[in-house]
Short mmCIF file of C-alpha atoms in Angstrom, two decimals:
data_model
loop_
_atom_site.label_atom_id
_atom_site.label_comp_id
_atom_site.label_asym_id
_atom_site.label_seq_id
_atom_site.Cartn_x
_atom_site.Cartn_y
_atom_site.Cartn_z
CA UNK A 1 -12.53 19.12 -7.49
CA UNK A 2 -12.10 15.40 -6.49
CA UNK A 3 -13.05 14.32 -10.25
CA UNK A 4 -11.10 17.20 -11.27
CA UNK A 5 -8.19 15.69 -9.51
CA UNK A 6 -9.06 11.78 -10.97
CA UNK A 7 -9.09 12.89 -14.55
CA UNK A 8 -5.49 14.59 -14.04
CA UNK A 9 -3.87 11.40 -12.32
CA UNK A 10 -4.34 9.64 -15.36
CA UNK A 11 -3.63 12.47 -17.86
CA UNK A 12 -0.40 12.86 -15.76
CA UNK A 13 -1.17 16.83 -15.97
CA UNK A 14 1.27 18.12 -12.70
CA UNK A 15 -0.98 19.39 -9.82
CA UNK A 16 -0.22 22.64 -8.85
CA UNK A 17 1.11 23.41 -5.46
CA UNK A 18 -1.06 25.39 -3.10
CA UNK A 19 -0.68 27.81 -0.99
CA UNK A 20 0.06 25.74 2.20
CA UNK A 21 2.49 24.12 0.60
CA UNK A 22 4.32 26.96 -1.42
CA UNK A 23 4.10 29.20 1.85
CA UNK A 24 5.64 25.90 3.81
CA UNK A 25 8.76 25.95 0.93
CA UNK A 26 9.26 29.52 1.58
CA UNK A 27 9.54 28.80 5.22
CA UNK A 28 12.10 26.04 4.66
CA UNK A 29 13.98 27.88 2.84
CA UNK A 30 14.03 31.01 4.83
CA UNK A 31 15.03 28.94 7.53
CA UNK A 32 17.78 26.86 5.84
CA UNK A 33 18.67 30.39 4.70
CA UNK A 34 19.17 32.27 7.88
CA UNK A 35 20.48 29.03 10.03
CA UNK A 36 22.92 30.31 12.73
CA UNK A 37 24.73 26.96 11.41
CA UNK A 38 25.36 26.89 7.45
CA UNK A 39 23.88 23.45 5.62
CA UNK A 40 27.72 21.99 5.02
CA UNK A 41 28.42 21.85 8.63
CA UNK A 42 24.75 20.07 9.10
CA UNK A 43 25.29 17.60 6.65
CA UNK A 44 29.05 17.32 7.88
CA UNK A 45 27.98 16.24 11.46
CA UNK A 46 25.52 13.92 10.03
CA UNK A 47 28.11 11.96 8.31
CA UNK A 48 30.39 12.40 11.16
CA UNK A 49 27.51 10.49 13.15
CA UNK A 50 27.04 7.82 10.92
CA UNK A 51 30.59 7.05 11.11
CA UNK A 52 29.74 6.80 14.93
CA UNK A 53 27.21 4.30 14.64
CA UNK A 54 28.45 2.36 12.07
CA UNK A 55 31.41 2.23 14.04
CA UNK A 56 29.94 0.85 17.36
CA UNK A 57 27.27 -1.24 14.87
CA UNK A 58 29.68 -4.54 14.95
CA UNK A 59 29.18 -7.24 17.64
CA UNK A 60 26.34 -5.30 19.62
CA UNK A 61 22.65 -6.16 19.61
CA UNK A 62 21.72 -4.47 16.82
CA UNK A 63 23.52 -6.46 14.38
CA UNK A 64 22.36 -9.68 15.74
CA UNK A 65 18.82 -8.58 15.53
CA UNK A 66 18.88 -7.42 11.98
CA UNK A 67 20.72 -11.07 11.10
CA UNK A 68 18.26 -12.82 13.03
CA UNK A 69 14.96 -10.68 11.34
CA UNK A 70 16.28 -10.45 7.87
CA UNK A 71 18.92 -13.35 7.93
CA UNK A 72 21.84 -10.21 6.84
CA UNK A 73 23.10 -7.23 8.77
CA UNK A 74 23.06 -5.28 6.33
CA UNK A 75 26.50 -4.17 7.20
CA UNK A 76 27.62 -4.24 3.35
CA UNK A 77 24.27 -2.79 1.79
CA UNK A 78 23.24 0.67 0.36
CA UNK A 79 21.21 0.60 3.64
CA UNK A 80 24.02 1.06 6.13
CA UNK A 81 22.52 0.22 9.86
CA UNK A 82 24.25 1.71 12.81
CA UNK A 83 23.78 1.10 16.48
CA UNK A 84 23.22 4.02 18.89
CA UNK A 85 25.59 2.64 22.46
CA UNK A 86 23.42 2.48 25.80
CA UNK A 87 25.63 6.05 26.81
CA UNK A 88 23.92 9.41 27.65
CA UNK A 89 26.80 10.90 25.98
CA UNK A 90 28.37 8.53 23.65
CA UNK A 91 28.26 10.40 20.53
CA UNK A 92 27.74 14.11 22.06
CA UNK A 93 30.82 13.73 23.58
CA UNK A 94 32.54 12.51 20.37
CA UNK A 95 31.39 15.19 18.36
CA UNK A 96 32.36 17.85 20.45
CA UNK A 97 36.21 16.27 20.58
CA UNK A 98 35.84 16.57 16.79
CA UNK A 99 35.27 20.83 17.20
CA UNK A 100 31.69 20.62 17.44
CA UNK A 101 29.48 23.15 19.75
CA UNK A 102 26.72 22.73 21.43
CA UNK A 103 24.52 25.25 19.16
CA UNK A 104 25.35 23.03 16.35
CA UNK A 105 24.66 19.82 17.88
CA UNK A 106 21.34 20.99 18.83
CA UNK A 107 20.53 22.28 15.14
CA UNK A 108 21.69 18.98 13.45
CA UNK A 109 19.29 17.44 16.18
CA UNK A 110 21.97 14.92 16.98
CA UNK A 111 21.49 16.12 20.93
CA UNK A 112 18.88 17.13 22.90
CA UNK A 113 19.15 19.29 26.55
CA UNK A 114 18.53 16.86 29.55
CA UNK A 115 16.03 17.96 32.43
CA UNK A 116 19.42 18.89 33.51
CA UNK A 117 20.26 20.97 31.42
CA UNK A 118 24.00 19.15 29.77
CA UNK A 119 23.72 17.89 26.25
CA UNK A 120 22.91 14.23 25.96
CA UNK A 121 22.34 12.15 22.87
CA UNK A 122 18.96 11.90 20.92
CA UNK A 123 19.19 7.90 19.93
CA UNK A 124 20.53 5.91 22.85
CA UNK A 125 20.90 1.95 22.62
CA UNK A 126 18.85 1.87 19.34
CA UNK A 127 19.48 0.40 15.62
CA UNK A 128 19.96 3.59 13.50
CA UNK A 129 19.76 4.40 9.62
CA UNK A 130 20.22 7.43 8.11
CA UNK A 131 17.66 9.51 6.05
CA UNK A 132 18.65 10.30 3.14
CA UNK A 133 17.80 12.91 0.07
CA UNK A 134 19.68 13.45 -3.12
CA UNK A 135 22.77 11.16 -1.57
CA UNK A 136 22.53 13.55 1.83
CA UNK A 137 22.26 12.47 5.04
CA UNK A 138 19.17 14.81 6.88
CA UNK A 139 18.72 13.10 9.47
CA UNK A 140 18.15 9.30 11.43
CA UNK A 141 15.64 7.06 12.22
CA UNK A 142 16.06 5.12 15.41
CA UNK A 143 14.47 1.61 16.46
CA UNK A 144 14.45 0.60 20.32
CA UNK A 145 15.72 -2.91 21.60
CA UNK A 146 13.65 -5.22 20.29
CA UNK A 147 12.54 -6.49 24.17
CA UNK A 148 11.73 -2.83 25.23
CA UNK A 149 8.05 -1.99 26.22
CA UNK A 150 6.23 1.24 26.20
CA UNK A 151 6.77 0.75 30.24
CA UNK A 152 10.29 0.60 30.38
CA UNK A 153 11.37 4.50 30.05
CA UNK A 154 12.73 3.58 26.73
CA UNK A 155 11.19 6.37 24.21
CA UNK A 156 9.11 5.60 21.29
CA UNK A 157 9.51 2.46 19.16
CA UNK A 158 10.80 4.61 16.77
CA UNK A 159 12.35 7.59 16.69
CA UNK A 160 13.35 10.47 14.41
CA UNK A 161 15.83 13.11 13.88
CA UNK A 162 14.15 15.87 15.77
CA UNK A 163 12.37 18.55 13.25
CA UNK A 164 15.78 20.87 11.97
CA UNK A 165 16.70 22.66 8.68
CA UNK A 166 17.38 20.03 6.81
CA UNK A 167 14.81 17.06 7.89
CA UNK A 168 11.27 17.63 9.17
CA UNK A 169 9.72 14.12 9.05
CA UNK A 170 6.02 15.00 7.44
CA UNK A 171 8.54 15.94 4.59
CA UNK A 172 10.86 12.43 3.27
CA UNK A 173 10.48 9.27 3.25
CA UNK A 174 12.60 7.11 4.39
CA UNK A 175 14.11 5.01 1.17
CA UNK A 176 15.77 1.56 1.54
CA UNK A 177 19.05 1.98 0.13
CA UNK A 178 20.48 3.25 -2.89
CA UNK A 179 17.39 5.44 -4.78
CA UNK A 180 19.05 5.86 -7.96
CA UNK A 181 17.23 2.71 -9.61
CA UNK A 182 13.75 4.79 -8.35
CA UNK A 183 15.14 8.35 -10.20
CA UNK A 184 15.99 5.74 -13.66
CA UNK A 185 13.16 3.59 -13.38
CA UNK A 186 14.80 0.54 -13.01
CA UNK A 187 13.07 -0.34 -9.95
CA UNK A 188 9.55 0.53 -8.50
CA UNK A 189 8.91 2.08 -5.03
CA UNK A 190 7.00 0.03 -3.08
CA UNK A 191 5.32 2.05 0.13
CA UNK A 192 5.55 0.30 3.22
CA UNK A 193 4.09 0.72 7.10
CA UNK A 194 7.37 1.73 8.17
CA UNK A 195 11.76 1.44 8.42
CA UNK A 196 11.51 -2.11 8.28
CA UNK A 197 9.21 -3.47 6.34
CA UNK A 198 11.06 -0.75 4.20
CA UNK A 199 14.12 -3.08 4.27
CA UNK A 200 12.53 -6.00 3.92
CA UNK A 201 11.41 -5.51 0.42
CA UNK A 202 14.43 -3.83 -0.53
CA UNK A 203 16.31 -6.98 0.14
CA UNK A 204 13.64 -9.14 -1.58
CA UNK A 205 13.07 -6.60 -4.29
CA UNK A 206 16.32 -8.23 -6.13
CA UNK A 207 17.01 -5.00 -7.54
CA UNK A 208 13.79 -4.35 -9.48
CA UNK A 209 11.57 -2.93 -5.86
CA UNK A 210 12.76 -0.78 -3.61
CA UNK A 211 11.14 -0.38 -0.25
CA UNK A 212 9.92 2.97 1.12
CA UNK A 213 8.17 4.38 3.61
CA UNK A 214 6.61 6.90 5.78
CA UNK A 215 8.56 8.35 9.12
CA UNK A 216 6.23 8.53 12.14
CA UNK A 217 3.30 10.81 10.00
CA UNK A 218 0.73 9.27 7.32
CA UNK A 219 1.29 9.64 4.04
CA UNK A 220 1.74 13.59 3.58
CA UNK A 221 1.30 15.51 0.63
CA UNK A 222 4.77 16.56 0.11
CA UNK A 223 5.68 12.72 0.41
CA UNK A 224 3.35 11.75 -2.02
CA UNK A 225 5.10 14.08 -4.34
CA UNK A 226 8.26 12.43 -4.05
CA UNK A 227 6.79 9.53 -4.85
CA UNK A 228 5.69 11.34 -7.94
CA UNK A 229 9.53 12.28 -8.63
CA UNK A 230 10.22 8.72 -9.10
CA UNK A 231 10.00 7.34 -12.51
CA UNK A 232 7.47 4.07 -11.60
CA UNK A 233 4.10 3.92 -9.97
CA UNK A 234 4.05 3.09 -6.46
CA UNK A 235 3.27 0.05 -5.32
CA UNK A 236 1.21 0.05 -1.56
CA UNK A 237 1.52 -2.45 1.15
CA UNK A 238 0.10 -2.63 4.15
CA UNK A 239 -0.53 -4.85 6.78
CA UNK A 240 -3.91 -7.18 6.74
CA UNK A 241 -5.28 -5.87 9.86
CA UNK A 242 -7.86 -2.91 10.01
CA UNK A 243 -5.36 -0.57 10.22
CA UNK A 244 -3.47 -1.67 7.84
CA UNK A 245 -6.80 -1.85 5.22
CA UNK A 246 -7.89 1.73 6.76
CA UNK A 247 -4.04 2.96 6.00
CA UNK A 248 -4.35 1.09 2.23
CA UNK A 249 -7.50 2.87 1.29
CA UNK A 250 -5.96 6.51 2.61
CA UNK A 251 -2.68 5.94 0.70
CA UNK A 252 -4.59 4.56 -2.52
CA UNK A 253 -6.20 8.09 -3.17
CA UNK A 254 -3.96 10.06 -1.52
CA UNK A 255 -1.53 8.83 -4.73
CA UNK A 256 -4.94 8.29 -6.49
CA UNK A 257 -4.60 12.31 -7.02
CA UNK A 258 -0.45 12.98 -7.20
CA UNK A 259 0.58 12.16 -11.23
CA UNK A 260 3.40 10.32 -11.59
CA UNK A 261 5.69 10.12 -14.61
CA UNK A 262 4.49 7.85 -17.44
CA UNK A 263 6.07 4.37 -17.09
CA UNK A 264 7.66 2.93 -20.25
CA UNK A 265 4.50 0.96 -20.73
CA UNK A 266 2.57 3.81 -20.58
CA UNK A 267 0.09 2.32 -18.28
CA UNK A 268 -1.80 3.64 -15.72
CA UNK A 269 -0.23 1.18 -13.31
CA UNK A 270 -1.25 2.35 -9.56
CA UNK A 271 -0.67 -1.45 -7.28
CA UNK A 272 -1.28 -1.97 -4.33
CA UNK A 273 -0.73 -5.00 -2.29
CA UNK A 274 -2.52 -5.78 1.18
CA UNK A 275 -1.27 -8.19 3.40
CA UNK A 276 2.90 -7.42 4.04
CA UNK A 277 4.85 -8.97 6.86
CA UNK A 278 8.40 -9.03 7.58
CA UNK A 279 10.11 -10.78 4.68
CA UNK A 280 13.51 -13.08 4.96
CA UNK A 281 16.20 -12.25 1.97
CA UNK A 282 14.61 -13.26 -1.62
CA UNK A 283 13.94 -12.70 -4.95
CA UNK A 284 10.44 -11.22 -5.52
CA UNK A 285 9.19 -12.47 -9.17
CA UNK A 286 6.46 -10.20 -9.77
CA UNK A 287 4.25 -7.63 -8.11
CA UNK A 288 4.26 -9.41 -4.55
CA UNK A 289 2.28 -9.67 -0.99
CA UNK A 290 3.45 -11.38 2.03
CA UNK A 291 0.56 -13.33 3.24
CA UNK A 292 0.66 -14.84 6.58
CA UNK A 293 -0.46 -19.02 7.05
CA UNK A 294 -4.17 -19.15 7.68
CA UNK A 295 -4.96 -16.23 5.38
CA UNK A 296 -7.49 -16.85 2.94
CA UNK A 297 -6.03 -16.96 -0.11
CA UNK A 298 -9.24 -14.59 -1.94
CA UNK A 299 -8.83 -11.26 -0.99
CA UNK A 300 -10.54 -9.06 -2.59
CA UNK A 301 -11.09 -4.63 -1.58
CA UNK A 302 -13.37 -2.59 -3.36
CA UNK A 303 -13.52 1.07 -2.72
CA UNK A 304 -15.87 3.84 -4.33
CA UNK A 305 -15.52 7.58 -4.31
CA UNK A 306 -17.04 9.85 -6.62
CA UNK A 307 -15.40 8.61 -10.32
CA UNK A 308 -12.90 6.09 -9.36
CA UNK A 309 -13.11 3.01 -8.11
CA UNK A 310 -10.56 0.80 -7.50
CA UNK A 311 -10.23 -3.08 -6.31
CA UNK A 312 -7.65 -5.10 -4.77
CA UNK A 313 -7.58 -9.43 -5.40
CA UNK A 314 -5.29 -11.95 -4.68
CA UNK A 315 -5.00 -14.94 -6.72
CA UNK A 316 -5.50 -18.05 -5.85
CA UNK A 317 -2.04 -19.12 -3.34
CA UNK A 318 -1.60 -22.34 -5.86
CA UNK A 319 -0.62 -20.24 -8.69
CA UNK A 320 1.32 -17.74 -7.68
CA UNK A 321 3.40 -18.73 -4.39
CA UNK A 322 7.22 -17.94 -5.41
CA UNK A 323 8.87 -18.65 -2.64
CA UNK A 324 8.40 -20.25 0.79
CA UNK A 325 10.36 -17.46 3.49
CA UNK A 326 12.55 -18.66 6.57
CA UNK A 327 12.58 -16.75 10.03
CA UNK A 328 10.63 -13.18 10.60
CA UNK A 329 9.81 -11.71 13.50
CA UNK A 330 6.28 -9.60 13.50
CA UNK A 331 6.84 -7.16 15.72
CA UNK A 332 3.69 -5.84 16.74
CA UNK A 333 2.72 -8.84 18.62
CA UNK A 334 5.81 -9.40 20.15
CA UNK A 335 6.10 -13.15 19.08
CA UNK A 336 8.77 -15.21 16.84
CA UNK A 337 8.16 -17.86 14.44
CA UNK A 338 8.72 -19.41 11.44
CA UNK A 339 6.48 -18.22 9.44
CA UNK A 340 5.05 -19.82 5.97
CA UNK A 341 4.42 -16.47 3.67
CA UNK A 342 3.14 -16.36 0.39
CA UNK A 343 4.38 -14.21 -2.46
CA UNK A 344 0.91 -13.13 -4.25
CA UNK A 345 0.69 -10.94 -7.64
CA UNK A 346 -1.72 -8.07 -6.65
CA UNK A 347 -4.08 -6.64 -9.87
CA UNK A 348 -5.28 -3.54 -9.10
CA UNK A 349 -8.06 -1.53 -11.65
CA UNK A 350 -8.88 1.94 -11.69
CA UNK A 351 -11.95 2.75 -14.18
CA UNK A 352 -13.80 6.47 -14.37
#
C-alpha cells in the first residue's frame, strides 16, 4: 500500500477519500444544514468581530509587537491583524448591541460561558488573525501577550476559535495573506510551524511564496488535501531542533502520499527546508531556509521508507546567503536579539 501511494503521488493520480473522510464530510455538511444559526449569519458575525478587533488594533501592544517582530504592523496587508482587548465581554457586549443573541455568539465561537453562567469573550488581550477560506472568515487564531507565561493564567500561547459548524482546527490551514496567488500558481505554499512563521514567510516571499500553517495540530490529511488544491508543490519549513526535524519527516511523508497539481515545469517538486526562524521583511530570491548564526552550513537529513528516499541538503553559506536580516524575536526561548540568519537554497530528491 505504501509503494502504491508513493507511485500515485508521483503520477499525480488522485487518492480516493477514505470512509472516515467521507463520513466526516457528510457529518459536517449535515451539521451546517441543520444548524439553528444559518451559515450566512455566522459569517456575518465573524466579519463584525474582525471589524471590532481591527478597530482596537492601532495603538495596542499587539501592533507594537508585530512591528518589533516583523518591522511592519501588517495593518495595510492582506493579513488583517486585530487586537482583542483585555476585557471580559467587550466583543460580546458590542455584538449584542448590534442585535446578536447569546445562541448566535456561542454558535460562532466568539463567546464562551464563564463559570458564573454569563457569556465572556473567547479572545481577550490577544493579537488575532482571521482564519479564512474562499474569502470567508471561518474563525480566528489569537496569540497571547509575549510576556505572559503558562503560569499566568492567560491561557495557551495560541488559541483558536472553538469547533463550530464553520471551523474545525484539523480541517483548515492558516494562510498568511491573500490565497489567490496559490490558486493561480503565481506563488508556492510554504508550510511553517505556526501562524507567526507563516506571516514571516509571506512578508519575505515577495509575492512568490505564501506561508501557511496548521492550527494547533499536526498536519492532517484534510490539510494535506487543501495543500493539494493549490497549483504549486509545497515547501516544508521547520525549526532546526529535534521536534522540528521530527515534524519535518512526518509532514514530508504525509505530503508525499498526497497528489498535487503538476507545476508549470512538470517536476515532482516537493521541497523542504530545515532550520526556519522568524524573518524580518525581505525578499526571498529562491527556495530559502533560515539558519541562526553558528548553525552548521552543511546539514543533511536522509529518510528512507520502503521504496522512497529523500534527502535535504543545505548549500554552503558563502554561496547561498542572500541577505542578513535584522531584529527578530525567538519566542520559543523568550529572548530578543539581533540575529544574523542565512537564506539558503534547499535541494530535495525523491527516488524510487
